[in-house]
Every structure is written in C-alpha cells, then in structure tokens.
Short mmCIF file of C-alpha atoms in Angstrom, two decimals:
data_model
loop_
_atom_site.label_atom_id
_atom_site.label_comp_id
_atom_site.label_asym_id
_atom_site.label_seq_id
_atom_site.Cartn_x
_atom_site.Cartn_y
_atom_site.Cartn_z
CA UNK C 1 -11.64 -17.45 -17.43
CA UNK C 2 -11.48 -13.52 -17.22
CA UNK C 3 -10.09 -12.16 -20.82
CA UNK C 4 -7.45 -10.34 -19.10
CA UNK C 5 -5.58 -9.75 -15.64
CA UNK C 6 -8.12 -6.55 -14.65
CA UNK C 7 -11.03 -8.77 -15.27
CA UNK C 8 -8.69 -10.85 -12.28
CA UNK C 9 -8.62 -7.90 -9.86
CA UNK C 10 -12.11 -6.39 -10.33
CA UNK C 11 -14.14 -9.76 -9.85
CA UNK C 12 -11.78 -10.35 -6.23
CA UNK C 13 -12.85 -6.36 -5.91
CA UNK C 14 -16.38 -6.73 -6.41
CA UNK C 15 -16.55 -10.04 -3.91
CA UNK C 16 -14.97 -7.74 -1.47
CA UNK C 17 -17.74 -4.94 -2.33
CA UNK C 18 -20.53 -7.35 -2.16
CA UNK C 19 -19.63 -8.90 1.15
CA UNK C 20 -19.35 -5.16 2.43
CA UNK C 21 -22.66 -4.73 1.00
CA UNK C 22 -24.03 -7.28 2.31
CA UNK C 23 -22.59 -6.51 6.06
CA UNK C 24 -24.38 -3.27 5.73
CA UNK C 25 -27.39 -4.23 4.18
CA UNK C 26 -27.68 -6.75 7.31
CA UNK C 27 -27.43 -3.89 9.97
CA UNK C 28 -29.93 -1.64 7.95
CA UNK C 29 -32.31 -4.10 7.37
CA UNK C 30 -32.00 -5.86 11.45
CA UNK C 31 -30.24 -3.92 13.35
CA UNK C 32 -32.29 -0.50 12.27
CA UNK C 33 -34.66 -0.44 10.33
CA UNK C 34 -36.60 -3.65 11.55
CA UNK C 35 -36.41 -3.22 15.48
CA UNK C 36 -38.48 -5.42 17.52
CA UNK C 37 -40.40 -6.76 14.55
CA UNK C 38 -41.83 -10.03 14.50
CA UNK C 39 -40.13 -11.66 11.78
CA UNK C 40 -41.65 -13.83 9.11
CA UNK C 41 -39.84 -17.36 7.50
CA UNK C 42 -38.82 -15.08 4.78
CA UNK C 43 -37.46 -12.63 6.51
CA UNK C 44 -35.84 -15.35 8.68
CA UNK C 45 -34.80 -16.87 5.78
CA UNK C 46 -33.13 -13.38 4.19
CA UNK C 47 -31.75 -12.47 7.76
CA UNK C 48 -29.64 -15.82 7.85
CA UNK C 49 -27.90 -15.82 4.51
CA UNK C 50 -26.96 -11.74 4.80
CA UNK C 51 -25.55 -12.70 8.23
CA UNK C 52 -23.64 -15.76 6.56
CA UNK C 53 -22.42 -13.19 3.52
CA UNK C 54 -21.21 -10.35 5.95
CA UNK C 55 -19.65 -12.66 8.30
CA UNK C 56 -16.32 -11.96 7.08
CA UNK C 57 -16.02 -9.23 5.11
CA UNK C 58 -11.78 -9.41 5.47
CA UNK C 59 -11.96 -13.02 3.61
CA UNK C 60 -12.97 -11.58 0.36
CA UNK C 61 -10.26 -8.64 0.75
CA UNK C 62 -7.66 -10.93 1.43
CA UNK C 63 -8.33 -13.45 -1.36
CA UNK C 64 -8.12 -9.56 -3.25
CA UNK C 65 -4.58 -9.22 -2.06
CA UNK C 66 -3.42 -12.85 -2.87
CA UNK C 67 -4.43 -12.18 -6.51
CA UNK C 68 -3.41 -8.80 -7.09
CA UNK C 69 0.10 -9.73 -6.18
CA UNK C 70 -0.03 -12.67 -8.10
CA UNK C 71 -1.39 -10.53 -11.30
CA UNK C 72 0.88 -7.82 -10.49
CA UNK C 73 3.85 -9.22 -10.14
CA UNK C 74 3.28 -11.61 -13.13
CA UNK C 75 2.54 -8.60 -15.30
CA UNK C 76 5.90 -6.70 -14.13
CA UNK C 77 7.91 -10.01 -14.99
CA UNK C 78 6.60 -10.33 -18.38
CA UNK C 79 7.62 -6.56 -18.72
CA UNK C 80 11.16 -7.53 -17.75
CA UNK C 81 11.00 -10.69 -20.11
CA UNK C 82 10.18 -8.89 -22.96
CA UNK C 83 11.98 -5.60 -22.68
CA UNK C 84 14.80 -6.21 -20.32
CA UNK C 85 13.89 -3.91 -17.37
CA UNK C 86 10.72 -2.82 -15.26
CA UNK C 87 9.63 0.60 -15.79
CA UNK C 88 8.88 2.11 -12.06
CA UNK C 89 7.72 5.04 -13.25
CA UNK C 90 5.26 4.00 -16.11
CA UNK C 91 4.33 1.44 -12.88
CA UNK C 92 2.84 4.58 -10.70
CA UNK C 93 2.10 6.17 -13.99
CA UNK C 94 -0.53 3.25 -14.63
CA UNK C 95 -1.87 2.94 -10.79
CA UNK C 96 -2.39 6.37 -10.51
CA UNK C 97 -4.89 6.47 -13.61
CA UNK C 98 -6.44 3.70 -12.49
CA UNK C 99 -7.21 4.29 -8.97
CA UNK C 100 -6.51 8.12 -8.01
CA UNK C 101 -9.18 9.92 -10.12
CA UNK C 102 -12.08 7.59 -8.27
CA UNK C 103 -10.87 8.29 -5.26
CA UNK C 104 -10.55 11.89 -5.29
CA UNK C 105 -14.06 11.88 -7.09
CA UNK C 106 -15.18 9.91 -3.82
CA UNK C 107 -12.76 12.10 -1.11
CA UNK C 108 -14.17 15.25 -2.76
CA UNK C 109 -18.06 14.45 -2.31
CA UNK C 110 -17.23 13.43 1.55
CA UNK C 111 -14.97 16.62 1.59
CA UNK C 112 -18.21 18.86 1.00
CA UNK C 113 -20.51 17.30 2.70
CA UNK C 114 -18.13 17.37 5.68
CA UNK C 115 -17.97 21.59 5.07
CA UNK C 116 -21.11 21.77 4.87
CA UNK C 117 -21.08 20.41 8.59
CA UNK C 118 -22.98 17.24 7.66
CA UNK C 119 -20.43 14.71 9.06
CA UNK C 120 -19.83 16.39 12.74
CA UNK C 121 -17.90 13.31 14.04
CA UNK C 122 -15.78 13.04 10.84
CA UNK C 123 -12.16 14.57 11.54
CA UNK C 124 -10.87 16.56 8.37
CA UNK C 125 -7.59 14.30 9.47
CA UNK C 126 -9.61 11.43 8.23
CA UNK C 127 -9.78 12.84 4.84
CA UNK C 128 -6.03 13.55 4.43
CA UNK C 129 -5.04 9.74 5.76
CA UNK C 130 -7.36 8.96 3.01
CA UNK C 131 -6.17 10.71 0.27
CA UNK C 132 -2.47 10.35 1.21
CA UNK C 133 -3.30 6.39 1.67
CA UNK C 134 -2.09 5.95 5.28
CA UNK C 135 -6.26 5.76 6.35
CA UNK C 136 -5.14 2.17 8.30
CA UNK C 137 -3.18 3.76 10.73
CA UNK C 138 -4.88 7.41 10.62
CA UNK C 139 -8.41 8.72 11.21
CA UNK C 140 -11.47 7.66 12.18
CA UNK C 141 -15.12 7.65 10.79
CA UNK C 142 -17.47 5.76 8.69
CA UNK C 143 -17.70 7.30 5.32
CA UNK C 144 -13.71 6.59 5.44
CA UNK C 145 -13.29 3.42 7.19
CA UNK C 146 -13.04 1.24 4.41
CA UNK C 147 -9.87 2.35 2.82
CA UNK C 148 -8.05 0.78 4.72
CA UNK C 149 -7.61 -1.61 2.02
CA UNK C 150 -7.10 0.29 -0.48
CA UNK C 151 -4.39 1.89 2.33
CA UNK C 152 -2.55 -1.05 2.82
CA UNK C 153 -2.68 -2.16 -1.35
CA UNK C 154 -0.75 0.86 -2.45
CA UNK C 155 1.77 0.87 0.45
CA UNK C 156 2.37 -2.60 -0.38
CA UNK C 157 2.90 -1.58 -4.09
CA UNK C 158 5.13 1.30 -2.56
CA UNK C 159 7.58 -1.54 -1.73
CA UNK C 160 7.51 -4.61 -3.48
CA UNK C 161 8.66 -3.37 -7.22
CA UNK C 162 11.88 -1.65 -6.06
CA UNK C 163 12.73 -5.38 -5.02
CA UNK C 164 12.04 -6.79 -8.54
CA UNK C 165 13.68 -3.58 -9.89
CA UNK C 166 16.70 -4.15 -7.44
CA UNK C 167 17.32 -7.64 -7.91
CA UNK C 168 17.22 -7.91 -11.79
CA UNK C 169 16.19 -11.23 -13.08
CA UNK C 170 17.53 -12.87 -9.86
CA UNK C 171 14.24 -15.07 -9.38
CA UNK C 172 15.21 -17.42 -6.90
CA UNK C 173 16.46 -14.54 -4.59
CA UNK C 174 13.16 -12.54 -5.28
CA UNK C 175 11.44 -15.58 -4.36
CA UNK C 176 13.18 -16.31 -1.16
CA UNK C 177 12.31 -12.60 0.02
CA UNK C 178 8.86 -12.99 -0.60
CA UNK C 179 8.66 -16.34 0.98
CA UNK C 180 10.73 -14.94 3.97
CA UNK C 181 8.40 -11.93 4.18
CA UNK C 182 4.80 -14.02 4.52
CA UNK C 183 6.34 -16.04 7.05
CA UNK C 184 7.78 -13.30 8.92
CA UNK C 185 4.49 -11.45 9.12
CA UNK C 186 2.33 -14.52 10.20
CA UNK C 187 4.89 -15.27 12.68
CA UNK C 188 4.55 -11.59 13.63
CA UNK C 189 0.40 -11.46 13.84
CA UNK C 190 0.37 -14.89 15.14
CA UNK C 191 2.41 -13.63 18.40
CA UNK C 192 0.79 -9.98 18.46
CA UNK C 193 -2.54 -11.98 18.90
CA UNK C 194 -1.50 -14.69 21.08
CA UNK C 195 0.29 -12.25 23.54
CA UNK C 196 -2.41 -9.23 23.08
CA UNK C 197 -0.03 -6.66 21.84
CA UNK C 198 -2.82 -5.18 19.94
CA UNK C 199 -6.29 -4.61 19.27
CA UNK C 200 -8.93 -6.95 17.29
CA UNK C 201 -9.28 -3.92 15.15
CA UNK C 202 -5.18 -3.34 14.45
CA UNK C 203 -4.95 -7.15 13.54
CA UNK C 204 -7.34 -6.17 11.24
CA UNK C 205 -6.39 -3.50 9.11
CA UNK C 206 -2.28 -2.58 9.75
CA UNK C 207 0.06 -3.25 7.23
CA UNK C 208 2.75 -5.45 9.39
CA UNK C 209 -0.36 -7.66 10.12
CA UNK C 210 -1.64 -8.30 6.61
CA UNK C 211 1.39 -7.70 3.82
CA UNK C 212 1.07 -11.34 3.62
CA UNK C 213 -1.38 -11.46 1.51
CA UNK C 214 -0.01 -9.90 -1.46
CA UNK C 215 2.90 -11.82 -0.80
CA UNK C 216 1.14 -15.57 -1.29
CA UNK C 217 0.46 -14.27 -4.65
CA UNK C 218 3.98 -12.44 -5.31
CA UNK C 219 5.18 -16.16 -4.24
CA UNK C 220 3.51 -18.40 -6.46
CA UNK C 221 4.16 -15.76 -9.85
CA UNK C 222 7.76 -16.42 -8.96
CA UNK C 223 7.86 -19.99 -8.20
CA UNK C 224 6.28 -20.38 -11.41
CA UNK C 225 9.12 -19.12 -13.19
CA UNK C 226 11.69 -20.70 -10.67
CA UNK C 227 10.12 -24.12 -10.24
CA UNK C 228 7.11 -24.21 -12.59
CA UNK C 229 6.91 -27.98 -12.71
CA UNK C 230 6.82 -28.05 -8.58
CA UNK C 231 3.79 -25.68 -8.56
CA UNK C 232 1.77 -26.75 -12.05
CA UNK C 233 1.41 -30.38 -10.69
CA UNK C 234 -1.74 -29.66 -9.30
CA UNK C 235 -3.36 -28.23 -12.21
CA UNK C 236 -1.84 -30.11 -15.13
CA UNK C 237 -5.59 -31.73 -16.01
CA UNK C 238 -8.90 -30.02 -16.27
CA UNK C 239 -9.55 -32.44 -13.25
CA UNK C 240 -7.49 -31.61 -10.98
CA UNK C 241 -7.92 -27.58 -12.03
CA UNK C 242 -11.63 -28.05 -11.21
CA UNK C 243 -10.95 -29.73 -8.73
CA UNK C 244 -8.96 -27.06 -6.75
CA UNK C 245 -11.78 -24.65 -8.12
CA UNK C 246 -14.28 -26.39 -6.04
CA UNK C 247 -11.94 -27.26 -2.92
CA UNK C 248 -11.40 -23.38 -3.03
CA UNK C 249 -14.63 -22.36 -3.67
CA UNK C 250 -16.06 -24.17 -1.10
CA UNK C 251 -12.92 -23.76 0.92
CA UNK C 252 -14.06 -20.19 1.17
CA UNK C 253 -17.64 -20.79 0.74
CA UNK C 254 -17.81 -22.29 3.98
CA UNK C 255 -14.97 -20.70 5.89
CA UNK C 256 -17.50 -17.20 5.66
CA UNK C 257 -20.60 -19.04 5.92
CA UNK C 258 -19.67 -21.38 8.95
CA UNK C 259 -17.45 -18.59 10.47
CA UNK C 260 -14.44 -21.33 10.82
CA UNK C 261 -11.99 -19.06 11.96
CA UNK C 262 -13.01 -19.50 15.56
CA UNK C 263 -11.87 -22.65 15.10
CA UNK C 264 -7.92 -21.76 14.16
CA UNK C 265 -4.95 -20.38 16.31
CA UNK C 266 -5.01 -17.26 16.86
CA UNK C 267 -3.67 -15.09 14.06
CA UNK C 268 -3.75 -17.78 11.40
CA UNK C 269 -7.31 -17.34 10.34
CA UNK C 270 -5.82 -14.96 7.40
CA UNK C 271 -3.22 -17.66 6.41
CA UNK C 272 -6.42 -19.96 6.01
CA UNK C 273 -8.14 -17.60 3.86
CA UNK C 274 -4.61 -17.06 1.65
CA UNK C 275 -3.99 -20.80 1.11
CA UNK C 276 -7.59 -20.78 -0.46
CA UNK C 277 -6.72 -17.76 -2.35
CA UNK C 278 -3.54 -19.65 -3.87
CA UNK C 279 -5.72 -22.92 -4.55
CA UNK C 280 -8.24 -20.28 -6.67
CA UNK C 281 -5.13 -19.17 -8.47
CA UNK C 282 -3.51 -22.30 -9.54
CA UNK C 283 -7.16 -23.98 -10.87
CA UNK C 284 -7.28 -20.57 -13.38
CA UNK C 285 -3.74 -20.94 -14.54
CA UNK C 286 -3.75 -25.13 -15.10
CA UNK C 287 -5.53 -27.10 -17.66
CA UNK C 288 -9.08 -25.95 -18.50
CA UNK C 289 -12.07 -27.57 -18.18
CA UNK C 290 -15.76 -26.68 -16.54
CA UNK C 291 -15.42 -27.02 -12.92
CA UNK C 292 -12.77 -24.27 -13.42
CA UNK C 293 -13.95 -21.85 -15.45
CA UNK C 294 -16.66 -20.05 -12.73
CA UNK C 295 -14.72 -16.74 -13.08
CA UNK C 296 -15.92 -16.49 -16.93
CA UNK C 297 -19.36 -16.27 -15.85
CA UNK C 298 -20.65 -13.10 -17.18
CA UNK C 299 -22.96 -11.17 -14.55
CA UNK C 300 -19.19 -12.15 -12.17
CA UNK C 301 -17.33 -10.09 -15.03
CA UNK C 302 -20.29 -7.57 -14.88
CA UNK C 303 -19.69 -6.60 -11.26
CA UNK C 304 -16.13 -7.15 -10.97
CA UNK C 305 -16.25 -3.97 -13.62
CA UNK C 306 -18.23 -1.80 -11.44
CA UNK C 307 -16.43 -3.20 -7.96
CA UNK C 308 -14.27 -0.01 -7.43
CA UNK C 309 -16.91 1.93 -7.38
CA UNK C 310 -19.09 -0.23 -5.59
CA UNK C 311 -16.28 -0.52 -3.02
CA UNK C 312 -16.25 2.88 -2.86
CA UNK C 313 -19.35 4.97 -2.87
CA UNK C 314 -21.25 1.54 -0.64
CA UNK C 315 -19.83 3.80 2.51
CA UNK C 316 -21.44 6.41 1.88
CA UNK C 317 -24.95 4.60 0.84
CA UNK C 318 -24.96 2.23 3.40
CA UNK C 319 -24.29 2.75 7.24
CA UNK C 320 -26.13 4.42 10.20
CA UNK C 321 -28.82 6.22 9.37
CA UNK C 322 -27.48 9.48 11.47
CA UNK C 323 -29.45 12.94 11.01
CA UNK C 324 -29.44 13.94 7.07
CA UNK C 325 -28.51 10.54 6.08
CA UNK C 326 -32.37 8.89 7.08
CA UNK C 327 -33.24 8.88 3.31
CA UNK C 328 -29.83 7.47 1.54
CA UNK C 329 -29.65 5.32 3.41
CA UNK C 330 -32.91 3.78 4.00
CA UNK C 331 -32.97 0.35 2.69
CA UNK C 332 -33.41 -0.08 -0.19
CA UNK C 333 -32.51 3.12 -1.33
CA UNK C 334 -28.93 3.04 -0.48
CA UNK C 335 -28.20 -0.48 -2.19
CA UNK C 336 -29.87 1.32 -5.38
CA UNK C 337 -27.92 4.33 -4.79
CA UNK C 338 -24.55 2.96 -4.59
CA UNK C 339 -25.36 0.70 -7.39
CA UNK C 340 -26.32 3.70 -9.66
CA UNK C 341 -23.16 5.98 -8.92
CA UNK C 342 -20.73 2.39 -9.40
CA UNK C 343 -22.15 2.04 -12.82
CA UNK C 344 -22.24 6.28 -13.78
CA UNK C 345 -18.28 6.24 -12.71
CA UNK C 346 -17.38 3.18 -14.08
CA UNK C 347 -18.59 4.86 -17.37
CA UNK C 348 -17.95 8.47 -17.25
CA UNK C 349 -15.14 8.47 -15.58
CA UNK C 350 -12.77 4.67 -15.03
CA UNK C 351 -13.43 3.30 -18.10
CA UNK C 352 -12.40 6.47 -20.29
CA UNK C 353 -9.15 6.46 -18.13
CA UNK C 354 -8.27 3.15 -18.71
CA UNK C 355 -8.49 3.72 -22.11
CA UNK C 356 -6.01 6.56 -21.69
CA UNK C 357 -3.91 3.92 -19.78
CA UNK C 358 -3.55 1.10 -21.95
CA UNK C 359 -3.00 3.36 -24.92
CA UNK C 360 -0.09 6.12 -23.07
CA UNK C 361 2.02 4.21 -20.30
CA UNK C 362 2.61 0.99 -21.39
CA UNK C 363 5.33 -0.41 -22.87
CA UNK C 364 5.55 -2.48 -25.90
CA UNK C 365 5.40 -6.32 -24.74
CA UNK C 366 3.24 -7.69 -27.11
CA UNK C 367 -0.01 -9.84 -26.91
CA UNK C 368 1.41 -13.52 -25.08
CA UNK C 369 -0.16 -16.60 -25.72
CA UNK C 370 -1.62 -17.73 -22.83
CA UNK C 371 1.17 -20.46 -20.87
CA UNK C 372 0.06 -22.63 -17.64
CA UNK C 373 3.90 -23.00 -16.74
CA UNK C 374 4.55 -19.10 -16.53
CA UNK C 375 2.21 -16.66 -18.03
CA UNK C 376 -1.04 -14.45 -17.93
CA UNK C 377 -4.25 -14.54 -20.40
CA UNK C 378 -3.88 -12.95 -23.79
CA UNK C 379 -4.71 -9.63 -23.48
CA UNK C 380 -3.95 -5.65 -23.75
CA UNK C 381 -5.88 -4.17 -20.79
CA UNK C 382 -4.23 -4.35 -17.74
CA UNK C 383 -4.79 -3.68 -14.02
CA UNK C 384 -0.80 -2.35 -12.81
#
C-alpha cells in the first residue's frame, strides 16, 4: 500500500487527472484534429478505449472525495488521540502550503495570458471564483472549469473540522452527523434530478449535490473508532481484502467503461460510485495480501505525485484549439506539455513546500504503527 496518507490522496488525484486527460485527449484527437478521416483498426482500436477512459470523468473525482475524507478525518482524530485537541489553525496552516502556492502559480499564468487579451471569452470573474474557491457556483470558461473540484474540496474542509473541533471526542454523535449529512444530500440530488430543479451541469459540480462524497469517507474513519469490529469484518483476511480490491476495482472499472449509470435512478449514480470508493478503502485498511496491494504499484505512486499538477496545468494543454492555442494544444504536444510543467512544479515548487509542511505545522503525534481496527500507515508526510 501507499507509505503514507498523501501517497492516498495523490494516486485518487492523478486517476482524476488521467481520466480528464484522457476526455481531452479524445476530443483533440476525434473530434478536431482527425475530422472526416477514414479511420484505421488502430485508430479504431485507440478511439474506443479513450472514449471508455473519459466516459466519466466525475467517477474518479468522487472516489477522490470518499478518500480524502476518510484520510482526513482519520489524520485529525489521531491528532486528537494523541494530543487531546485538533489544531484548526495548524489545519489551514497545512492546506494552504499544500494547495495554494500551485494554484496561484496556475491562476497567475491564466491571469496574463488573459491581459494580454489571449482568452477573449474568459471573464476576469472567472479568475476571482477561482482563486477565492467558489469557481462551482461562479464563472465560466475552459482554462477554469475544472476547479470546481478543487471548489467544492476546500469548502467542504471549510465545514467539517469545526464539527470534530465542536463535538470533542463525542464519536458516536460525530458519526451520526456525518451519516445524517450523506443521506440528506442524496435524498436532496436524488429529488433535484427526479423533479428537474436543476441543470445536468449543477448536479454536477454544486456543493449541496456532491458533499456526500467526502462524507462516505468521514463515515467509515468514524465508525472505525465507534464500531470497528462492525466495519473490519470484511477485511479481516487477505482474502476477503483482495477480494473487495477486485469487486471495487472492477466495480469501477466497469461502471466508467460500460457507462452503467444510465442504468440507476436518477441522482444515485454518485452513491454507486461512493459505495465503490468505501469497498477500495476497507480492502487497504484490512489484512494484507496481493490482490490488495495494487495501490503500491510504483509508476501508480509515480503519478499520484505529479497529479496536482497534472490536474491542473491539463486545462490549459488540452482543450479547443481556439486562435493562439493551435500549437499547445495540438496533440501530442499538449499531453507532453502538461506532463512536463506537472513534473517541473512538483519539483521546484510542491515538493519543497511540503517539506516546509511536515517540518513547521505539525504537531507532535508520533510515528503509529499501522492498526486495521482504527489507524493510518506509518508515516510523517501528510496530506491535511
């Protein structure tokens, strides 16, 4: 498994980024670049398993929120374990390192080109939304569009501490809010689709539509303190963790590939793709064994390191190839490009802040032994 929880949250990242990659790789490479070409077995070949990958680029995000409130929370419990109390403010402290400088880096580049009057249909609004993390509800635009994720993560994260931090050690009562809160928001989307209150595209991306997510995962790092034998059942041999591995794998595997969700009530397609989430979860915390341990592989690890970035600059790469942008974001140019910056801010500028991080704003809660019934992977680098 992943030596520590950010190894977690970058390799659900960087599925995320490649699925986006691969939706816009798909509509450079067919919708484009290749009009009205007569297309070979290869190419048919090629076409078919890009259109399978960007199918659903939302699963992949969602399985991201699932685990990052799982990890998350987890890691702000075994703060209040070992020291008593949950620092808020080292909290913020440590997401702002982490995901601020990136995205000013990224908000800064757009910002220019935008002066220079190379994004005409690009409101400057767009750009504020973004950086003030309210781009789900605010703007419009390509080169911004995808942060609504990001969005919706840290107004989530806005929220759910001050109700571990206001209900000290009270895990039952913690858990029964978060419980309480994923149902109430599925019941919500659920009737907001059914009875057409809103638009495909709101389903998709507002916070009262998708805070359960984070939630599945806030719900199972709880019940694992509250009931741990009720939830570590499942995973108690390396059989049945690989064998929750696989079911979610393939769960997911061919809910993308197969495009399943056409197939559910309306609204509950993203309560699909959480249950998998939570079955992924539970087969890396059990017993160990092979047909668990996928998320050690090491070109997984390799990406997941680079997945911010990827996430981030891929929208500027990849997309329409409007006037000044015919070169970027030729294919494959634009794959190579966003590839290239990932990897240059990854090392110049995330990794030398999350050595800051782990060495300024965290408190002192030791290095745990890793625990099935209640507890994270050994480790000193965190993600929170």
């Amino acid at each position: 498994m992943p030596a520590n929880i950010a190894d977690w949250l970058d390799l659900a990242r960087g599925l995320a980024a490649v699925e986006v990659l691969a939706f816009h790789a798909y509509q450079l490479m067919f919708r484009e670049q290749l009009p009205g070409a007569s297309y070979d077995s290869v190419i048919v070949f090629a076409y078919s398993v890009v259109w399978a990958l960007s199918a659903h680029g939302v699963a992949a995000v969602m399985v991201f929120f699932v685990l990052s409130g799982y990890l998350i929370t987890t890691l702000l419990l075994r703060e209040e374990e070992r020291t008593g109390s949950i620092s808020l403010r080292l909290f913020y402290l440590r997401r702002a390192l982490r995901l601020f400088p990136a995205l000013w880096l990224y908000l800064l580049v757009i910002g220019l080109i935008w002066l220079s009057g190379g994004l005409p249909d690009h409101p400057w609004h767009s750009l504020v939304s973004s950086l003030l993390y309210i781009r789900n509800f605010v703007g419009r635009g390509h080169e911004t569009g995808h942060l609504w994720s990001l969005a919706i993560e840290e107004q989530f994260y806005l929220l759910w501490p001050l109700v571990l931090v206001g209900l000290p050690r009270r895990n039952r009562l913690r858990l029964a809010i978060a419980l309480g809160g994923l149902v109430s928001v599925t019941l919500w989307r659920v009737f907001a689709a059914r009875a057409g209150l809103v638009s495909a595209g709101a389903l998709y991306i507002r916070s009262d539509f998708r805070f359960d997510g984070p939630l599945y995962g806030c719900a199972v790092a709880l019940a694992l303190r509250v009931a741990p034998r009720a939830v570590t059942w499942s995973n108690s041999t390396a059989l049945r963790s690989g064998l929750l591995a696989v079911a979610g794998t393939a769960g997911i595997a061919a809910w993308i590939g197969l495009r399943l969700n056409y197939l559910v009530y309306p609204g509950t397609d993203t309560t699909v793709v959480c249950l998998l989430g939570v079955m992924l979860i539970l087969s890396q915390i059990g017993a160990r064994g092979r047909g668990s341990d996928w998320l050690a592989w090491r070109p997984l690890v390799m990406v997941g390191q680079v997945s911010y970035g990827m996430y981030l600059w891929q929208q500027l790469f990849l997309g329409p190839s409007t006037q000044g942008f015919e070169t970027i974001r030729a294919f494959p140019v634009g794959l190579l490009a966003t590839f290239a910056v990932a990897v240059t801010s990854y090392w110049c500028l995330e990794k030398p802040l999350l050595r800051l991080k782990d060495r300024k704003f965290h408190k002192q809660i030791g290095r745990p032994v890793f625990s099935a019934a209640h507890d994270l992977p050994a480790g000193t680098r965190t993600a929170a």
